[in-house]
Every structure is written in structure tokens, then in C-alpha cells.
Amino acid sequence: MSARHQQFAGLYKDYAGKVLATLVRLLGDFDLAEEAMHEAFLVALETWQERQPPANPIAWLISTGRFKAIDTLRRRQRFGELEADVQDLIDELEQHNKTINQQSIEDDQLRMIFTCCHPAIDPQIQIPLTLRELCGLTTEEIASAYLLPVSTMAQRIVRGKHKIKQAKIPFVIPDLSDLPERLDAVLSVIYLVFNEGYSASSGDSLLRTELSSEAIRLARLVLNLIPDAEVMGLLALMLLHESRRNVRTDADGNIILMEDQDRSLWQHSYIEEGSALVRQALATRRFGAYTLQAAIAAVHAQSTGKTDWDQIIALYSVLLQIEPSPVIELNRAVAIAMRDGAQAGLNIVDAILARGDLAAYHKIYSTRGELLRRLGQHSEAILAFEQALKLVKQAPEQRFLQQKLVQLKNH
Amino acid sequence: MQYMLLIYSDEQRWTEEERLACMEKSMGISDELTAQGKLIAASPLHSVSTATSLRMINNKRQVTDRPFAETTEQLGGYYIIDVEHLDEALDIASRLPPANKGTVEIRPLFPLPARRSS
């Protein structure tokens, strides 16, 4: 890639989402806005070479894109592709106040995220649409991050844009009455993007890191405009996970458990920011599941030497009330085993299994195996780890379980 | 922007009382939408047992005594509304009584190209 192209790629990544969001609002059309934005970037690439970039590059790009769109609309008009209200739009664009302030740029990004995460758009499409239209990722990058063919991803994005246009999904921040429900959808998209970037499954690791940082950036953006407790909670949860990204595995990609991680390598600025957000969210008393999960992660992150299991168990109990789930029950059982001993944890794990829940979930068997090992019941532990190994799909976890089995059998 | 709201529900699941209550409430919503200039047309439909389907096979009519598809929920009525955008259509759909018993499908109307008057 030439220096010039690299510069272009950098500019694009930094500004595309912001420029596009405002152009979509002004033009009311995704395709027209994208075309205008690309033309504006090309002009920027030519003129910013010779002269210094303008003081406010985003406003410059939006303004240039606006003129390019007027050109395109005029051309269409000449060729008789006139849609009824094109002239009105041209007039409106020409009169549009040139000054575009920071607040309106951020509001437009928020409009964009609510539009891309509109419940009328298939969840499988919401994510790539958000990554492309808001984060400036290319279709190729999104496809490779999700291990899908580029054509499949392109089809999803096109379908999403068609739906927005043809069903006329409005480019607005939802009314206060709809906000909680709509915000939930946005937060879940952000968390899914983060988890995809954070998960240990295969794929380009650089792209995965980028997905996680985009999710964090989106959460910051939403929090900036909607200071809701759960937005704080989600941002905190992601920051606390992200703080351990590089120490979760060793150089060979093998899993390192939290108790064995080198805490000095954790990213402490993230832990501090995440913990402060948790306190702020808890203080509102309107917090939910994200905040509670973040609070649990914060207790783990802050404990040096001795973990406060009482507090972790209490947090899991509240979480279970808000969001009953056997996976959360399993996590709580692990905390109980840490406080009250392996047998107490094992009783809960067996009760979950007896109900028939989580029968296909590898972690319940590896947890069971670990608790049995601590109780000295090695042959039963081996059976449980073998069951887990049968169900697990990811290579690092497979290696982790195989290691456990080798240790047990040599005992 | 015009939308058609297609109302689907299981015909068997309505008691006569519920049907009357639904009709009354729906008429109230229709009156309100008419007053706001947002209603183009609306009507309940007779049961699917009254449906007739037709296909032209080799220029000959093939008429059958059944709906287009046998489904567990049936098309029971429709509205055509003229509103700003999908969110407004969703707001109206959420107020329709059958939304609690079945599904309201919201479809944007395809705008016909302007007729050139010579």
C-alpha cells in the first residue's frame, strides 16, 4: 500500500462514520450519502496533499460531500431521473447552514446507531450495518472478522440499506417513551460486537482487537449523549474485560486462568475507569444486568490476594433475580465453591444438570471436573473433563482440557 | 409514506364477545386516524372459510374453494395508512387490538411512477 493510500485509509477510518451520519441526515438517502462521502474523500486526498488539511476536516468533508450530492442530484435531474421532491432537496441543501458543530455531528451518529439497530432490521444485519455505516469498517473487513464470504456480508448490508429506505425507517433518536426499549437493542448490538472481538475463536486477531475497541468507542459515544446507568454498566464491563485481553492467553494461544495471570500486565487505566463507572452506575439505583456483571468483574479486578467471594455471590444472586439463567447459576456455583468448599459448589452444579439445563454446555462439565478433582475424586473428574472435551469447539479450550486430563491421569 | 397493516390471527381463538370488542375499538382507532387524515382504507375480512382462490392455467380459470395458503394464523383484516415513517406505523399497529392475539405485518406500499399526462 502506498503512503498516499495509507493516508487515505487512515483518514477514512477516523472520519467516515461521522461524515456519513450527517450526510445521511441531510440527504435522507444512504446510497446518495455514501457516494457523496466517497467523492468528498477523493477531493480531500487530492487537495490535502498540497495544502495543510483544514482546521475542521469533518466539517470540510461534510460540506464537500453536500456539494457533490447537489451535483449528482442536478445530473439526475438533467437526465430526467427526477424524483418528485429532488428540487426541494437541492434548494434545502444549498441553503443549509454551513457551520456544522460538534453536537450535531454526535447527534447524527446517535441517529445512525438507532437506525442501524432498529428492531425492524434483522439482528444478523444490524451488526454489519453498524460496523460499516458507523465505524467505517469495509465490507471485506467485517466479512473476515465474522469468517463469512464477502458476498454474504455484502448482501446483508445491501438488504439492510434497502429496508431502511423502502420501509422508511426514520433517521431519528427515539422518543423518550421508546428510548429504554430501543437502547436495549443498541446495547446488545454493541456487546455482541465486543464479544465477537474478544472471543478466543479463530480469525484475524488484529481485526478482533479492532472490533472490541470499536464496541468501546460506540459505548462511549452513546454514554456521552444518554447518561443511562446500563450504558455505564456496559462500558465498564467491556473495559474490565479489555484490561485483561493480552494476558488471557500465553504466546502459544493457551488459556491462562485469572488466578494465574500476571496482574502487573493488566491494563490498570481500564480497570480504574471501569470501576469508577460501576460505582457511578450502582449509585443511580436504576442499574441492570450489565452493571451487575461489571460489578462482579470489578471485584475480581480489584482483589489483590484475597477475593471477596461474599460480595461476588451477593452480586450473582441479584443478577439471577433480574435475569434468571442457568449460566449465571453455574458462575454463582463456582463462587460458592470458592467460599464454602468444592462440595457445596458441586451440589449446585449437579442440581442444574439434574434439571436438564446446560446438558450440551462444555463449561458445566469442566467445572464439575475441576470441583471433583479438588475433592480428590480423580476417576470421576476424568470422566467429566472428557465429556467437556467432547463438547468444546475452540482449540485453546481443547488444549486446556487435554492438559488437565494429562495431569489427572499422571497423578 | 403509505403502509398496509395486515392483521393475522388464529380465527378459532376469538370468542364472539372478543370479536365485538375488537371491532368497536378498531372502529374508534379508524375514526381517529380519519380525523388526522392518516387513514386511506380499512376493513375486517370474513373468515378464510369464505375465501376463493383463482389461477389462470393455459388461459383457463382454475378456481378453488380455499385461501392462498393454509396457515395457523389467517389474514383477518387490513388498514392502509399514510404516515411519516415506519416508527409511526409501528405505533399505530401496536394499538390495534389483534396485535395482542396475533401478528400485524407492516408493508410499505410501492409508490407507482407518476403518470405523464399529455
mmCIF file with all atom_site columns, C-alpha atoms in Angstrom, chain A residues 49-200:
data_model
loop_
_atom_site.group_PDB
_atom_site.id
_atom_site.type_symbol
_atom_site.label_atom_id
_atom_site.label_alt_id
_atom_site.label_comp_id
_atom_site.label_asym_id
_atom_site.label_entity_id
_atom_site.label_seq_id
_atom_site.pdbx_PDB_ins_code
_atom_site.Cartn_x
_atom_site.Cartn_y
_atom_site.Cartn_z
_atom_site.occupancy
_atom_site.B_iso_or_equiv
_atom_site.pdbx_formal_charge
_atom_site.auth_seq_id
_atom_site.auth_comp_id
_atom_site.auth_asym_id
_atom_site.auth_atom_id
_atom_site.pdbx_PDB_model_num
ATOM 1   C CA . GLN A 1 49  ? -1.606  16.610  -0.315  1.00 0.00 ? 49  GLN A CA 1
ATOM 2   C CA . GLU A 1 50  ? -0.592  20.060  -1.456  1.00 0.00 ? 50  GLU A CA 1
ATOM 3   C CA . ARG A 1 51  ? -2.066  22.177  1.314   1.00 0.00 ? 51  ARG A CA 1
ATOM 4   C CA . GLN A 1 52  ? -2.494  21.638  5.041   1.00 0.00 ? 52  GLN A CA 1
ATOM 5   C CA . PRO A 1 53  ? -5.738  19.832  5.908   1.00 0.00 ? 53  PRO A CA 1
ATOM 6   C CA . PRO A 1 54  ? -8.457  22.286  7.003   1.00 0.00 ? 54  PRO A CA 1
ATOM 7   C CA . ALA A 1 55  ? -8.836  23.148  10.691  1.00 0.00 ? 55  ALA A CA 1
ATOM 8   C CA . ASN A 1 56  ? -12.057 21.144  10.933  1.00 0.00 ? 56  ASN A CA 1
ATOM 9   C CA . PRO A 1 57  ? -11.662 18.242  8.494   1.00 0.00 ? 57  PRO A CA 1
ATOM 10  C CA . ILE A 1 58  ? -15.019 16.651  9.349   1.00 0.00 ? 58  ILE A CA 1
ATOM 11  C CA . ALA A 1 59  ? -16.992 19.822  8.628   1.00 0.00 ? 59  ALA A CA 1
ATOM 12  C CA . TRP A 1 60  ? -14.953 20.262  5.453   1.00 0.00 ? 60  TRP A CA 1
ATOM 13  C CA . LEU A 1 61  ? -15.733 16.715  4.292   1.00 0.00 ? 61  LEU A CA 1
ATOM 14  C CA . ILE A 1 62  ? -19.448 17.104  5.095   1.00 0.00 ? 62  ILE A CA 1
ATOM 15  C CA . SER A 1 63  ? -19.622 20.387  3.224   1.00 0.00 ? 63  SER A CA 1
ATOM 16  C CA . THR A 1 64  ? -17.743 18.982  0.223   1.00 0.00 ? 64  THR A CA 1
ATOM 17  C CA . GLY A 1 65  ? -19.969 15.895  0.252   1.00 0.00 ? 65  GLY A CA 1
ATOM 18  C CA . ARG A 1 66  ? -23.019 18.148  0.303   1.00 0.00 ? 66  ARG A CA 1
ATOM 19  C CA . PHE A 1 67  ? -21.855 19.980  -2.852  1.00 0.00 ? 67  PHE A CA 1
ATOM 20  C CA . LYS A 1 68  ? -21.037 16.675  -4.524  1.00 0.00 ? 68  LYS A CA 1
ATOM 21  C CA . ALA A 1 69  ? -24.550 15.447  -3.723  1.00 0.00 ? 69  ALA A CA 1
ATOM 22  C CA . ILE A 1 70  ? -26.046 18.613  -5.223  1.00 0.00 ? 70  ILE A CA 1
ATOM 23  C CA . ASP A 1 71  ? -24.018 17.914  -8.393  1.00 0.00 ? 71  ASP A CA 1
ATOM 24  C CA . THR A 1 72  ? -25.273 14.338  -8.507  1.00 0.00 ? 72  THR A CA 1
ATOM 25  C CA . LEU A 1 73  ? -28.878 15.408  -7.997  1.00 0.00 ? 73  LEU A CA 1
ATOM 26  C CA . ARG A 1 74  ? -28.575 18.071  -10.734 1.00 0.00 ? 74  ARG A CA 1
ATOM 27  C CA . ARG A 1 75  ? -27.133 15.481  -13.092 1.00 0.00 ? 75  ARG A CA 1
ATOM 28  C CA . ARG A 1 76  ? -30.000 13.121  -12.402 1.00 0.00 ? 76  ARG A CA 1
ATOM 29  C CA . GLN A 1 77  ? -32.397 15.975  -12.951 1.00 0.00 ? 77  GLN A CA 1
ATOM 30  C CA . ARG A 1 78  ? -30.875 16.671  -16.380 1.00 0.00 ? 78  ARG A CA 1
ATOM 31  C CA . PHE A 1 79  ? -31.158 13.040  -17.343 1.00 0.00 ? 79  PHE A CA 1
ATOM 32  C CA . GLY A 1 80  ? -34.792 13.080  -16.393 1.00 0.00 ? 80  GLY A CA 1
ATOM 33  C CA . GLU A 1 81  ? -34.421 10.754  -13.425 1.00 0.00 ? 81  GLU A CA 1
ATOM 34  C CA . LEU A 1 82  ? -36.210 13.415  -11.481 1.00 0.00 ? 82  LEU A CA 1
ATOM 35  C CA . GLU A 1 83  ? -37.956 12.219  -8.383  1.00 0.00 ? 83  GLU A CA 1
ATOM 36  C CA . ALA A 1 84  ? -40.788 14.422  -7.229  1.00 0.00 ? 84  ALA A CA 1
ATOM 37  C CA . ASP A 1 85  ? -39.051 16.288  -4.453  1.00 0.00 ? 85  ASP A CA 1
ATOM 38  C CA . VAL A 1 86  ? -35.475 16.465  -5.730  1.00 0.00 ? 86  VAL A CA 1
ATOM 39  C CA . GLN A 1 87  ? -35.645 20.194  -6.432  1.00 0.00 ? 87  GLN A CA 1
ATOM 40  C CA . ASP A 1 88  ? -36.818 20.833  -2.865  1.00 0.00 ? 88  ASP A CA 1
ATOM 41  C CA . LEU A 1 89  ? -33.900 18.806  -1.576  1.00 0.00 ? 89  LEU A CA 1
ATOM 42  C CA . ILE A 1 90  ? -31.405 20.720  -3.731  1.00 0.00 ? 90  ILE A CA 1
ATOM 43  C CA . ASP A 1 91  ? -32.823 24.031  -2.505  1.00 0.00 ? 91  ASP A CA 1
ATOM 44  C CA . GLU A 1 92  ? -32.691 22.855  1.066   1.00 0.00 ? 92  GLU A CA 1
ATOM 45  C CA . LEU A 1 93  ? -29.107 21.643  0.715   1.00 0.00 ? 93  LEU A CA 1
ATOM 46  C CA . GLU A 1 94  ? -27.993 24.900  -0.832  1.00 0.00 ? 94  GLU A CA 1
ATOM 47  C CA . GLN A 1 95  ? -29.496 26.888  1.981   1.00 0.00 ? 95  GLN A CA 1
ATOM 48  C CA . HIS A 1 96  ? -28.203 24.582  4.652   1.00 0.00 ? 96  HIS A CA 1
ATOM 49  C CA . ASN A 1 97  ? -26.149 26.447  7.200   1.00 0.00 ? 97  ASN A CA 1
ATOM 50  C CA . LYS A 1 98  ? -22.510 25.697  6.554   1.00 0.00 ? 98  LYS A CA 1
ATOM 51  C CA . THR A 1 99  ? -21.478 25.598  10.185  1.00 0.00 ? 99  THR A CA 1
ATOM 52  C CA . ILE A 1 100 ? -21.711 22.073  11.461  1.00 0.00 ? 100 ILE A CA 1
ATOM 53  C CA . ASN A 1 101 ? -20.983 21.905  15.152  1.00 0.00 ? 101 ASN A CA 1
ATOM 54  C CA . GLN A 1 102 ? -19.665 19.074  17.266  1.00 0.00 ? 102 GLN A CA 1
ATOM 55  C CA . GLN A 1 103 ? -23.038 18.472  18.942  1.00 0.00 ? 103 GLN A CA 1
ATOM 56  C CA . SER A 1 104 ? -24.879 17.983  15.675  1.00 0.00 ? 104 SER A CA 1
ATOM 57  C CA . ILE A 1 105 ? -22.191 15.586  14.422  1.00 0.00 ? 105 ILE A CA 1
ATOM 58  C CA . GLU A 1 106 ? -22.569 13.473  17.579  1.00 0.00 ? 106 GLU A CA 1
ATOM 59  C CA . ASP A 1 107 ? -26.370 13.584  17.415  1.00 0.00 ? 107 ASP A CA 1
ATOM 60  C CA . ASP A 1 108 ? -26.201 12.357  13.834  1.00 0.00 ? 108 ASP A CA 1
ATOM 61  C CA . GLN A 1 109 ? -24.008 9.443   14.888  1.00 0.00 ? 109 GLN A CA 1
ATOM 62  C CA . LEU A 1 110 ? -26.541 8.570   17.549  1.00 0.00 ? 110 LEU A CA 1
ATOM 63  C CA . ARG A 1 111 ? -29.339 8.745   14.956  1.00 0.00 ? 111 ARG A CA 1
ATOM 64  C CA . MET A 1 112 ? -27.245 6.402   12.839  1.00 0.00 ? 112 MET A CA 1
ATOM 65  C CA . ILE A 1 113 ? -26.785 3.822   15.576  1.00 0.00 ? 113 ILE A CA 1
ATOM 66  C CA . PHE A 1 114 ? -30.503 3.818   16.449  1.00 0.00 ? 114 PHE A CA 1
ATOM 67  C CA . THR A 1 115 ? -31.324 3.424   12.763  1.00 0.00 ? 115 THR A CA 1
ATOM 68  C CA . CYS A 1 116 ? -28.850 0.585   12.185  1.00 0.00 ? 116 CYS A CA 1
ATOM 69  C CA . CYS A 1 117 ? -30.088 -1.179  15.356  1.00 0.00 ? 117 CYS A CA 1
ATOM 70  C CA . HIS A 1 118 ? -33.782 -0.620  14.616  1.00 0.00 ? 118 HIS A CA 1
ATOM 71  C CA . PRO A 1 119 ? -35.806 -3.686  15.654  1.00 0.00 ? 119 PRO A CA 1
ATOM 72  C CA . ALA A 1 120 ? -37.320 -3.790  12.143  1.00 0.00 ? 120 ALA A CA 1
ATOM 73  C CA . ILE A 1 121 ? -33.868 -4.808  10.862  1.00 0.00 ? 121 ILE A CA 1
ATOM 74  C CA . ASP A 1 122 ? -32.789 -8.438  11.237  1.00 0.00 ? 122 ASP A CA 1
ATOM 75  C CA . PRO A 1 123 ? -30.282 -8.807  14.126  1.00 0.00 ? 123 PRO A CA 1
ATOM 76  C CA . GLN A 1 124 ? -27.844 -10.543 11.750  1.00 0.00 ? 124 GLN A CA 1
ATOM 77  C CA . ILE A 1 125 ? -27.896 -7.394  9.648   1.00 0.00 ? 125 ILE A CA 1
ATOM 78  C CA . GLN A 1 126 ? -27.815 -4.828  12.476  1.00 0.00 ? 126 GLN A CA 1
ATOM 79  C CA . ILE A 1 127 ? -24.233 -5.716  13.397  1.00 0.00 ? 127 ILE A CA 1
ATOM 80  C CA . PRO A 1 128 ? -22.538 -5.462  9.989   1.00 0.00 ? 128 PRO A CA 1
ATOM 81  C CA . LEU A 1 129 ? -24.607 -2.384  9.189   1.00 0.00 ? 129 LEU A CA 1
ATOM 82  C CA . THR A 1 130 ? -23.446 -0.695  12.393  1.00 0.00 ? 130 THR A CA 1
ATOM 83  C CA . LEU A 1 131 ? -19.807 -1.634  11.779  1.00 0.00 ? 131 LEU A CA 1
ATOM 84  C CA . ARG A 1 132 ? -19.883 -0.362  8.228   1.00 0.00 ? 132 ARG A CA 1
ATOM 85  C CA . GLU A 1 133 ? -22.003 2.759   8.482   1.00 0.00 ? 133 GLU A CA 1
ATOM 86  C CA . LEU A 1 134 ? -20.814 3.918   11.889  1.00 0.00 ? 134 LEU A CA 1
ATOM 87  C CA . CYS A 1 135 ? -17.333 2.516   12.398  1.00 0.00 ? 135 CYS A CA 1
ATOM 88  C CA . GLY A 1 136 ? -16.053 2.890   8.847   1.00 0.00 ? 136 GLY A CA 1
ATOM 89  C CA . LEU A 1 137 ? -15.098 -0.797  8.530   1.00 0.00 ? 137 LEU A CA 1
ATOM 90  C CA . THR A 1 138 ? -15.145 -2.101  4.987   1.00 0.00 ? 138 THR A CA 1
ATOM 91  C CA . THR A 1 139 ? -17.391 -4.990  3.958   1.00 0.00 ? 139 THR A CA 1
ATOM 92  C CA . GLU A 1 140 ? -14.239 -7.111  3.442   1.00 0.00 ? 140 GLU A CA 1
ATOM 93  C CA . GLU A 1 141 ? -13.015 -6.380  6.966   1.00 0.00 ? 141 GLU A CA 1
ATOM 94  C CA . ILE A 1 142 ? -16.402 -7.224  8.504   1.00 0.00 ? 142 ILE A CA 1
ATOM 95  C CA . ALA A 1 143 ? -16.647 -10.431 6.470   1.00 0.00 ? 143 ALA A CA 1
ATOM 96  C CA . SER A 1 144 ? -13.206 -11.557 7.551   1.00 0.00 ? 144 SER A CA 1
ATOM 97  C CA . ALA A 1 145 ? -13.877 -10.717 11.216  1.00 0.00 ? 145 ALA A CA 1
ATOM 98  C CA . TYR A 1 146 ? -17.021 -12.871 11.114  1.00 0.00 ? 146 TYR A CA 1
ATOM 99  C CA . LEU A 1 147 ? -15.426 -15.566 8.927   1.00 0.00 ? 147 LEU A CA 1
ATOM 100 C CA . LEU A 1 148 ? -18.116 -15.189 6.257   1.00 0.00 ? 148 LEU A CA 1
ATOM 101 C CA . PRO A 1 149 ? -17.777 -14.805 2.493   1.00 0.00 ? 149 PRO A CA 1
ATOM 102 C CA . VAL A 1 150 ? -17.608 -11.160 1.395   1.00 0.00 ? 150 VAL A CA 1
ATOM 103 C CA . SER A 1 151 ? -20.600 -11.693 -0.905  1.00 0.00 ? 151 SER A CA 1
ATOM 104 C CA . THR A 1 152 ? -22.754 -12.899 2.013   1.00 0.00 ? 152 THR A CA 1
ATOM 105 C CA . MET A 1 153 ? -21.807 -9.897  4.112   1.00 0.00 ? 153 MET A CA 1
ATOM 106 C CA . ALA A 1 154 ? -22.349 -7.511  1.188   1.00 0.00 ? 154 ALA A CA 1
ATOM 107 C CA . GLN A 1 155 ? -25.817 -8.975  0.625   1.00 0.00 ? 155 GLN A CA 1
ATOM 108 C CA . ARG A 1 156 ? -26.737 -8.470  4.270   1.00 0.00 ? 156 ARG A CA 1
ATOM 109 C CA . ILE A 1 157 ? -25.610 -4.854  4.221   1.00 0.00 ? 157 ILE A CA 1
ATOM 110 C CA . VAL A 1 158 ? -27.466 -4.131  0.987   1.00 0.00 ? 158 VAL A CA 1
ATOM 111 C CA . ARG A 1 159 ? -30.599 -5.742  2.373   1.00 0.00 ? 159 ARG A CA 1
ATOM 112 C CA . GLY A 1 160 ? -30.352 -3.582  5.488   1.00 0.00 ? 160 GLY A CA 1
ATOM 113 C CA . LYS A 1 161 ? -29.967 -0.390  3.495   1.00 0.00 ? 161 LYS A CA 1
ATOM 114 C CA . HIS A 1 162 ? -32.898 -1.318  1.258   1.00 0.00 ? 162 HIS A CA 1
ATOM 115 C CA . LYS A 1 163 ? -35.058 -1.988  4.270   1.00 0.00 ? 163 LYS A CA 1
ATOM 116 C CA . ILE A 1 164 ? -34.202 1.409   5.766   1.00 0.00 ? 164 ILE A CA 1
ATOM 117 C CA . LYS A 1 165 ? -35.023 3.180   2.525   1.00 0.00 ? 165 LYS A CA 1
ATOM 118 C CA . GLN A 1 166 ? -38.057 1.271   1.334   1.00 0.00 ? 166 GLN A CA 1
ATOM 119 C CA . ALA A 1 167 ? -39.773 0.787   4.687   1.00 0.00 ? 167 ALA A CA 1
ATOM 120 C CA . LYS A 1 168 ? -38.714 4.344   5.598   1.00 0.00 ? 168 LYS A CA 1
ATOM 121 C CA . ILE A 1 169 ? -37.100 3.661   8.940   1.00 0.00 ? 169 ILE A CA 1
ATOM 122 C CA . PRO A 1 170 ? -36.680 7.167   10.323  1.00 0.00 ? 170 PRO A CA 1
ATOM 123 C CA . PHE A 1 171 ? -33.234 8.660   10.936  1.00 0.00 ? 171 PHE A CA 1
ATOM 124 C CA . VAL A 1 172 ? -34.053 9.890   14.439  1.00 0.00 ? 172 VAL A CA 1
ATOM 125 C CA . ILE A 1 173 ? -33.176 9.496   18.094  1.00 0.00 ? 173 ILE A CA 1
ATOM 126 C CA . PRO A 1 174 ? -36.233 7.674   19.535  1.00 0.00 ? 174 PRO A CA 1
ATOM 127 C CA . ASP A 1 175 ? -38.781 9.471   21.716  1.00 0.00 ? 175 ASP A CA 1
ATOM 128 C CA . LEU A 1 176 ? -38.218 9.294   25.440  1.00 0.00 ? 176 LEU A CA 1
ATOM 129 C CA . SER A 1 177 ? -41.099 6.814   25.788  1.00 0.00 ? 177 SER A CA 1
ATOM 130 C CA . ASP A 1 178 ? -39.447 4.349   23.376  1.00 0.00 ? 178 ASP A CA 1
ATOM 131 C CA . LEU A 1 179 ? -35.890 5.037   24.461  1.00 0.00 ? 179 LEU A CA 1
ATOM 132 C CA . PRO A 1 180 ? -35.410 2.285   27.095  1.00 0.00 ? 180 PRO A CA 1
ATOM 133 C CA . GLU A 1 181 ? -36.518 -0.470  24.704  1.00 0.00 ? 181 GLU A CA 1
ATOM 134 C CA . ARG A 1 182 ? -34.561 0.896   21.768  1.00 0.00 ? 182 ARG A CA 1
ATOM 135 C CA . LEU A 1 183 ? -31.496 1.495   23.918  1.00 0.00 ? 183 LEU A CA 1
ATOM 136 C CA . ASP A 1 184 ? -31.547 -2.176  24.987  1.00 0.00 ? 184 ASP A CA 1
ATOM 137 C CA . ALA A 1 185 ? -31.268 -3.202  21.339  1.00 0.00 ? 185 ALA A CA 1
ATOM 138 C CA . VAL A 1 186 ? -28.354 -0.832  20.754  1.00 0.00 ? 186 VAL A CA 1
ATOM 139 C CA . LEU A 1 187 ? -26.508 -2.053  23.848  1.00 0.00 ? 187 LEU A CA 1
ATOM 140 C CA . SER A 1 188 ? -26.946 -5.668  22.876  1.00 0.00 ? 188 SER A CA 1
ATOM 141 C CA . VAL A 1 189 ? -25.503 -4.986  19.398  1.00 0.00 ? 189 VAL A CA 1
ATOM 142 C CA . ILE A 1 190 ? -22.526 -3.206  20.973  1.00 0.00 ? 190 ILE A CA 1
ATOM 143 C CA . TYR A 1 191 ? -21.949 -6.104  23.378  1.00 0.00 ? 191 TYR A CA 1
ATOM 144 C CA . LEU A 1 192 ? -22.199 -8.675  20.574  1.00 0.00 ? 192 LEU A CA 1
ATOM 145 C CA . VAL A 1 193 ? -19.608 -6.738  18.562  1.00 0.00 ? 193 VAL A CA 1
ATOM 146 C CA . PHE A 1 194 ? -17.363 -6.646  21.623  1.00 0.00 ? 194 PHE A CA 1
ATOM 147 C CA . ASN A 1 195 ? -17.734 -10.354 22.334  1.00 0.00 ? 195 ASN A CA 1
ATOM 148 C CA . GLU A 1 196 ? -17.002 -11.268 18.740  1.00 0.00 ? 196 GLU A CA 1
ATOM 149 C CA . GLY A 1 197 ? -13.816 -9.236  19.051  1.00 0.00 ? 197 GLY A CA 1
ATOM 150 C CA . TYR A 1 198 ? -12.959 -10.642 22.466  1.00 0.00 ? 198 TYR A CA 1
ATOM 151 C CA . SER A 1 199 ? -13.733 -14.318 21.960  1.00 0.00 ? 199 SER A CA 1
ATOM 152 C CA . ALA A 1 200 ? -10.845 -16.700 21.651  1.00 0.00 ? 200 ALA A CA 1
#
